[in-house]
GROMACS .gro file of C-alpha atoms in nm:
model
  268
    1UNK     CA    1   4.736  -3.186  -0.402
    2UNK     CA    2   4.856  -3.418  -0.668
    3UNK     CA    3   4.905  -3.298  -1.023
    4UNK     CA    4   4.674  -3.417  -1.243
    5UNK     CA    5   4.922  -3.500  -1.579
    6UNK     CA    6   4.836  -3.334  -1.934
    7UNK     CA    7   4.739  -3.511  -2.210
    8UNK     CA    8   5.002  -3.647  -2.490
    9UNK     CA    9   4.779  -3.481  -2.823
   10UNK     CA   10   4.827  -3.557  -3.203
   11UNK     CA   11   4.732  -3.284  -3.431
   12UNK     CA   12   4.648  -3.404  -3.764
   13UNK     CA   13   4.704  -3.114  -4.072
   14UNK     CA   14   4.919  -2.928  -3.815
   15UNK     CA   15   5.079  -2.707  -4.139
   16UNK     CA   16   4.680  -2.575  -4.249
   17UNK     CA   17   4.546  -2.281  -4.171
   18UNK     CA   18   4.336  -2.429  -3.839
   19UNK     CA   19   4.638  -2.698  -3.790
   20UNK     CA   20   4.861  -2.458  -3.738
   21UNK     CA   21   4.696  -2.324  -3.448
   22UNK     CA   22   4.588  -2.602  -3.290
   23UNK     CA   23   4.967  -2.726  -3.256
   24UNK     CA   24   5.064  -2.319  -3.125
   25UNK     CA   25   4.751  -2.377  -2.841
   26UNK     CA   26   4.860  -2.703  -2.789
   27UNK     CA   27   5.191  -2.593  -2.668
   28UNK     CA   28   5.098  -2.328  -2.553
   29UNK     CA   29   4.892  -2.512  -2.277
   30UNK     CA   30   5.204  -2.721  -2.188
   31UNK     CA   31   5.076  -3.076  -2.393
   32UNK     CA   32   5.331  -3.310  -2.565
   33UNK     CA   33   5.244  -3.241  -2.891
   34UNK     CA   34   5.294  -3.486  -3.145
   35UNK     CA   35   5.240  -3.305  -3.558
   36UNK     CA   36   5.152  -3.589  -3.856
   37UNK     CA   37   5.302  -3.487  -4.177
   38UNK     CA   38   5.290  -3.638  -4.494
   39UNK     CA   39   5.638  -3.787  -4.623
   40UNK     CA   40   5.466  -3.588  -4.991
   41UNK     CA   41   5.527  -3.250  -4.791
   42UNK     CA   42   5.881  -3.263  -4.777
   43UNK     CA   43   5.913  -3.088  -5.087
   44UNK     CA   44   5.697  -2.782  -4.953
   45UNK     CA   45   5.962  -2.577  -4.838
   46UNK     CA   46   5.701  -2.346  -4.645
   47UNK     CA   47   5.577  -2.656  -4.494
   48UNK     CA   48   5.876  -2.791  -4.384
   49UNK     CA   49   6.001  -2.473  -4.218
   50UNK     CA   50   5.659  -2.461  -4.028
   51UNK     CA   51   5.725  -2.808  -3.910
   52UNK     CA   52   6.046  -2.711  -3.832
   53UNK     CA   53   5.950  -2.459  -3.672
   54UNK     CA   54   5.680  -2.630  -3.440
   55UNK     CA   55   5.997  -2.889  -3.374
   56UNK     CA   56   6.198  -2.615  -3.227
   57UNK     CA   57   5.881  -2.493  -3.006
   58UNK     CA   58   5.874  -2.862  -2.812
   59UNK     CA   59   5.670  -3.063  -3.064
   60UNK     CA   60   5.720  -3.367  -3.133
   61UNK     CA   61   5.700  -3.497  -3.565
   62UNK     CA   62   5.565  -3.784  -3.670
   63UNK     CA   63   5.559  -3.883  -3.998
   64UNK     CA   64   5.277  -4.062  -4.139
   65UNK     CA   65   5.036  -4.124  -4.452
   66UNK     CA   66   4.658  -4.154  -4.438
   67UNK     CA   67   4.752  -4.466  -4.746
   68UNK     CA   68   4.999  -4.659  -4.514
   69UNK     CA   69   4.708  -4.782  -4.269
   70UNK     CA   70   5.054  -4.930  -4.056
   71UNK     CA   71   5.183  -4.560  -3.996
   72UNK     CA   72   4.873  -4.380  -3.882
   73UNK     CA   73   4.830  -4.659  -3.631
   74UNK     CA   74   5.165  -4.615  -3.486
   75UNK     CA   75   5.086  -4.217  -3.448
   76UNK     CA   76   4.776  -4.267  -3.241
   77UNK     CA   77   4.921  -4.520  -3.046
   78UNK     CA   78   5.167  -4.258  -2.894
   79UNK     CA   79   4.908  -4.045  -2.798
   80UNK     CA   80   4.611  -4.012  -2.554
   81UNK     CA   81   4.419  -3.739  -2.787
   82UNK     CA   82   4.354  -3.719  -3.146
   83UNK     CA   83   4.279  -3.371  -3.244
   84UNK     CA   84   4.177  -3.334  -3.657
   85UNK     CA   85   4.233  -3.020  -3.939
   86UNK     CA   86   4.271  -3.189  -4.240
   87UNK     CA   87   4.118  -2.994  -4.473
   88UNK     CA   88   4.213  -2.903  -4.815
   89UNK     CA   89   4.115  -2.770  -5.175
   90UNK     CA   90   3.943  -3.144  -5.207
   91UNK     CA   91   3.673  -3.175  -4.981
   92UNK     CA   92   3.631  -3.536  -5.056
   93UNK     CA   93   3.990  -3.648  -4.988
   94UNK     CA   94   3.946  -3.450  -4.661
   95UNK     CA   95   3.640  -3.676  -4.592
   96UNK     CA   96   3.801  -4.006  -4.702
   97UNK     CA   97   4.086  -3.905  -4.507
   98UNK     CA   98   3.876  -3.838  -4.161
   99UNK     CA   99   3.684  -4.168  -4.223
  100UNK     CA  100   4.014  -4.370  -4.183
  101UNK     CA  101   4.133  -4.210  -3.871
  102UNK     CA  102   3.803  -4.297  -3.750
  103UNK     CA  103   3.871  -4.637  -3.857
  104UNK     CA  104   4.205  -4.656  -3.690
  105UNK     CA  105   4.128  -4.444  -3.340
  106UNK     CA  106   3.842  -4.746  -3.333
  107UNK     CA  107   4.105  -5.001  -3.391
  108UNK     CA  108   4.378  -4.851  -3.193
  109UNK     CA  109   4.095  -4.842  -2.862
  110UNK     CA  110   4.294  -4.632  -2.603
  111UNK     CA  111   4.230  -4.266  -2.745
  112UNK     CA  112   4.003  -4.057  -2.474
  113UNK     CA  113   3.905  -3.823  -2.699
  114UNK     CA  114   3.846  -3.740  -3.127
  115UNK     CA  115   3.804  -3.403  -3.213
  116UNK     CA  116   3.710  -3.446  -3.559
  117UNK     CA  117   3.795  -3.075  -3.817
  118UNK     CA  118   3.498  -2.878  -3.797
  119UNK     CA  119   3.532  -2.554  -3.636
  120UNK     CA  120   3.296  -2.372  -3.866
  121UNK     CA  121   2.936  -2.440  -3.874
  122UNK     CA  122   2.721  -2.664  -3.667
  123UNK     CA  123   2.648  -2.958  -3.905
  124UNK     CA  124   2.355  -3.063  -3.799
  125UNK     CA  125   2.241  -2.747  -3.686
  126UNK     CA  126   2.241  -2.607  -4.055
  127UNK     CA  127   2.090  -2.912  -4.175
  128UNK     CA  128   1.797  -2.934  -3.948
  129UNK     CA  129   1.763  -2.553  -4.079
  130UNK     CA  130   1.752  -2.702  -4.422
  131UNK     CA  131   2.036  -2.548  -4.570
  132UNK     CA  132   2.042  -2.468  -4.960
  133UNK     CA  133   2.264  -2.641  -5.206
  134UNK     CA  134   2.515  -2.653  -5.240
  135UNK     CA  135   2.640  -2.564  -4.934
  136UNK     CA  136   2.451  -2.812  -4.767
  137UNK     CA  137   2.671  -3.111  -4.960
  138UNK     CA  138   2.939  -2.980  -4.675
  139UNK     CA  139   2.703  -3.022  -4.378
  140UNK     CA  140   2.619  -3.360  -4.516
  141UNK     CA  141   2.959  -3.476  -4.506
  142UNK     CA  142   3.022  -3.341  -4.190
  143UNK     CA  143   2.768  -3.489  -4.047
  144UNK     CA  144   2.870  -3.823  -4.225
  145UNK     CA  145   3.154  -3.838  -3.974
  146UNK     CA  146   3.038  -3.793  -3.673
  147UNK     CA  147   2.767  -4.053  -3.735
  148UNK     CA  148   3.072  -4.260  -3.788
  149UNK     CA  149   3.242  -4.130  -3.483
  150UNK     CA  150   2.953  -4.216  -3.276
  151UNK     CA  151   2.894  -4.579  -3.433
  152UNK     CA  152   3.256  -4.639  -3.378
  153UNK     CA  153   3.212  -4.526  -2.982
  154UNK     CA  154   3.470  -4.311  -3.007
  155UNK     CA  155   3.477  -4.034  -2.698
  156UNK     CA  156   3.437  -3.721  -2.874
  157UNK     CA  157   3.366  -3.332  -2.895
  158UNK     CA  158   3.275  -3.157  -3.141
  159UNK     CA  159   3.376  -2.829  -3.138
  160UNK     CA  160   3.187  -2.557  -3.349
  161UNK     CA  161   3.307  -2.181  -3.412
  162UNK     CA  162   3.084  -2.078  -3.698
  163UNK     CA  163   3.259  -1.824  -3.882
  164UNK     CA  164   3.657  -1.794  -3.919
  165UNK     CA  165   3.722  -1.396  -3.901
  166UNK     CA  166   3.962  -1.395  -4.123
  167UNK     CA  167   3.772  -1.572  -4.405
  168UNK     CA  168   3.441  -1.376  -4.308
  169UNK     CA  169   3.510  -1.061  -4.091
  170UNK     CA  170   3.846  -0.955  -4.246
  171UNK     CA  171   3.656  -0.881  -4.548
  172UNK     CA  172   3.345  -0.744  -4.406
  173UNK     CA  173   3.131  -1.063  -4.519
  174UNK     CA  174   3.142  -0.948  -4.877
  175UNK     CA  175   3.141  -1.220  -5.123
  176UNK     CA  176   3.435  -1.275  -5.358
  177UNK     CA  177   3.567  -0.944  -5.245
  178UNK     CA  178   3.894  -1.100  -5.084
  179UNK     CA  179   3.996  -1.088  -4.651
  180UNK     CA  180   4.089  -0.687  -4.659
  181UNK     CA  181   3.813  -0.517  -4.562
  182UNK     CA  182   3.698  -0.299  -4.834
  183UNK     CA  183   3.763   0.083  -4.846
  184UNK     CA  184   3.464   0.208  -5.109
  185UNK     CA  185   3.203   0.030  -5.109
  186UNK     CA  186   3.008  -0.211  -4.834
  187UNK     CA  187   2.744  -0.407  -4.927
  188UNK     CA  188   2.435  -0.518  -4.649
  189UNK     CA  189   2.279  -0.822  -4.663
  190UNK     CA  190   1.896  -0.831  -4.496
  191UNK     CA  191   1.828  -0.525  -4.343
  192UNK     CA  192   2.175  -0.552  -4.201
  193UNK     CA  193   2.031  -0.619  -3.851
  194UNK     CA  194   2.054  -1.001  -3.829
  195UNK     CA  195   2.308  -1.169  -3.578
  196UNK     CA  196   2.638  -1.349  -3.683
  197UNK     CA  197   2.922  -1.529  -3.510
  198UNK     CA  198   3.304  -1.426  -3.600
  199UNK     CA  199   3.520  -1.639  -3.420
  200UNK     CA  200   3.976  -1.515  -3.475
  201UNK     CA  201   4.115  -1.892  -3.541
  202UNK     CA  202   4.324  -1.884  -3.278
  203UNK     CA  203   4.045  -1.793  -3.023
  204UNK     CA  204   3.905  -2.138  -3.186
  205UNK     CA  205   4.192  -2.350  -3.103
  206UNK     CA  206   4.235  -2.227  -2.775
  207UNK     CA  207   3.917  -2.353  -2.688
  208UNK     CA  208   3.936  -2.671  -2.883
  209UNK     CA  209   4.249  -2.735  -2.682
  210UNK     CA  210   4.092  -2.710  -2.355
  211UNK     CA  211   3.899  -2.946  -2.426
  212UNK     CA  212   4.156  -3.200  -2.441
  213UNK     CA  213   4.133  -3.307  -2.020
  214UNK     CA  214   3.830  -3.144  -1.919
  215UNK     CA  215   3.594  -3.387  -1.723
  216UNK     CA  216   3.321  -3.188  -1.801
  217UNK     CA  217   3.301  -3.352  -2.176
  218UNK     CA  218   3.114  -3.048  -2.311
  219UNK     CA  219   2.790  -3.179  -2.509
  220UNK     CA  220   2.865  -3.178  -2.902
  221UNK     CA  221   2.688  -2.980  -3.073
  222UNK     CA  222   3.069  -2.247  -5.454
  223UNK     CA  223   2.902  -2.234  -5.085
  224UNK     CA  224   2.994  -1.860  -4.985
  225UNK     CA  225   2.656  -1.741  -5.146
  226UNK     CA  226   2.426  -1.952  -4.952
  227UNK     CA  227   2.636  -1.948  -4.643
  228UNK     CA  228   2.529  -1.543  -4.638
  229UNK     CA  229   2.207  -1.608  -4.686
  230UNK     CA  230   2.163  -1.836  -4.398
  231UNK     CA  231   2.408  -1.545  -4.197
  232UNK     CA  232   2.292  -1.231  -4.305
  233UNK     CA  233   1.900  -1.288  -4.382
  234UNK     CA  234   1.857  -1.579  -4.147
  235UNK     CA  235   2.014  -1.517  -3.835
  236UNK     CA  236   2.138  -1.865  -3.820
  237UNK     CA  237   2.440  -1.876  -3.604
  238UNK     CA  238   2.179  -1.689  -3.307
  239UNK     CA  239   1.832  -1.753  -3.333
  240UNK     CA  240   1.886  -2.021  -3.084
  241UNK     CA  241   1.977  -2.097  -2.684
  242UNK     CA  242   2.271  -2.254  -2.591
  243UNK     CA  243   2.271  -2.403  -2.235
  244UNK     CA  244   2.572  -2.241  -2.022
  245UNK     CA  245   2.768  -2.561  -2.030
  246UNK     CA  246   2.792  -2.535  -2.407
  247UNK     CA  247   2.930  -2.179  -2.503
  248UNK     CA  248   3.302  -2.156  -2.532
  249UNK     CA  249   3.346  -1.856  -2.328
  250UNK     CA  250   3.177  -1.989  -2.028
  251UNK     CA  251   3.334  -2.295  -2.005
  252UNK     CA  252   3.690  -2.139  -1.999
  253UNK     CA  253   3.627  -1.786  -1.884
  254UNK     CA  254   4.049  -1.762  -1.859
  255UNK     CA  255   4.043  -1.731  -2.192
  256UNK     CA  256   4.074  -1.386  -2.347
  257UNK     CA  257   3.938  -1.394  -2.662
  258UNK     CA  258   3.939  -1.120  -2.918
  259UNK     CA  259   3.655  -0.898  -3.021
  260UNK     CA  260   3.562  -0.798  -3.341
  261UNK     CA  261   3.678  -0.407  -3.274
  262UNK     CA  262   3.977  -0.518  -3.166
  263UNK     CA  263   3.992  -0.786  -3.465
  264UNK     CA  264   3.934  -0.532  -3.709
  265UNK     CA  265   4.199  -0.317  -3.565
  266UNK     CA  266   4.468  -0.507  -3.742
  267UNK     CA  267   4.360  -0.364  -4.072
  268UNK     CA  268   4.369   0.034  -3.925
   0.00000   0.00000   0.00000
């Protein structure tokens, strides 16, 4: 039987909170793994012992900018896969910045597959739904890129997880209440019966990792107060059908992934 090799993967916002994980799952699943960081991070001690960290683990650092065009082109030419978490407390920049790796993946021509940051909600899902402002302004932009990813002809998956538990079930879904759950009082949104999605990170970039080389190409698919309302009164995230090719935990049914009991265990 010959061995089919692993692809060489270049995770882009490796020190964020998704980044992070992506680079651990990465490894873990025995890819090169190649980390971007900004030459402006060296003075972020915490970052630079996370990258340091990573480096130790097998990963490879690359240093790059997203406003030296010349650097970010010599990071995706080392790799086969692009995998994206910028993010950041500018939602514009993180945009911008996503729109010109686009630009340079297109240029570059030899990547096999852009994951583009997502991870949360379905973007066009929630727009379709016709989500309220201004949460929608998010979906908009999300869906901004892969429009571009799909103009540029990039091979792609998108990769969506809904809700991150520890923004959403570590504090019980209560709005501007913090990620502990709360020990007095619980508020219930609806009639407390509607359907939601908690996904633990990692879980999320396990699966976003094995992605990377599967043939199968799985088929795409101010904010907190709305985001409830579509969650909690809506039913959003399960008042549709998902074909089995499309859910996460059939596709790779050797993953274990954690359930909310045992997710909510952490804070006994």
């Amino acid at each position: 039987m010959v061995k089919r090799s692993v692809s060489r993967v270049l995770i882009v916002g490796g020190t964020g909170h998704m980044g992070r994980r992506l680079v651990r799952a990465s490894l873990k699943l025995g890819h090169p793994t190649y980390v971007l960081f900004r030459d402006e991070n060296i003075n972020d001690m915490e970052k630079v012992e996370l990258l340091l960290d990573f480096k130790r683990s097998g990963a490879h650092l690359v240093s790059g900018s997203f406003n030296d065009r010349e650097s970010l082109m010599r990071a995706v030419k080392a790799v086969d896969v692009v995998v994206s978490a910028v993010a950041g407390n500018h939602i514009q920049d993180a945009i911008l910045e996503q729109l010109k790796l686009v630009d340079v993946i297109k240029e570059a021509g030899h990547i096999k597959r852009f994951i583009p940051s997502e991870y949360g909600m379905d973007p066009d899902r929630m727009l379709m739904a016709n989500a309220l402002p201004p949460g929608n302004q998010l979906f908009k932009d999300k869906s901004k890129i892969r429009r571009a990813i799909e103009e540029a002809g990039i091979p792609h998956t998108y990769v969506s997880g809904n809700c991150y538990a520890a923004y959403f079930l570590g504090g019980l879904g209560q709005i501007a209440m913090g990620h502990i759950p709360p020990r007095q009082h619980v508020t219930l949104y609806g009639d407390g019966n509607v359907k939601a999605v908690w996904n633990d990170e990692m879980d999320i970039a396990m699966y976003v990792i094995k992605t990377v080389d599967d043939p199968r190409k799985p088929i795409g698919l101010e904010v907190s107060i709305v985001h409830n309302i579509h969650l909690f009164y809506e039913g959003c995230l399960a008042n549709f059908e998902l074909s089995n090719d499309e859910e996460a935990s059939k596709l790779y049914p050797d993953v274990e992934y954690t359930t909310v009991e045992e997710y909510l265990k952490l804070y006994v």
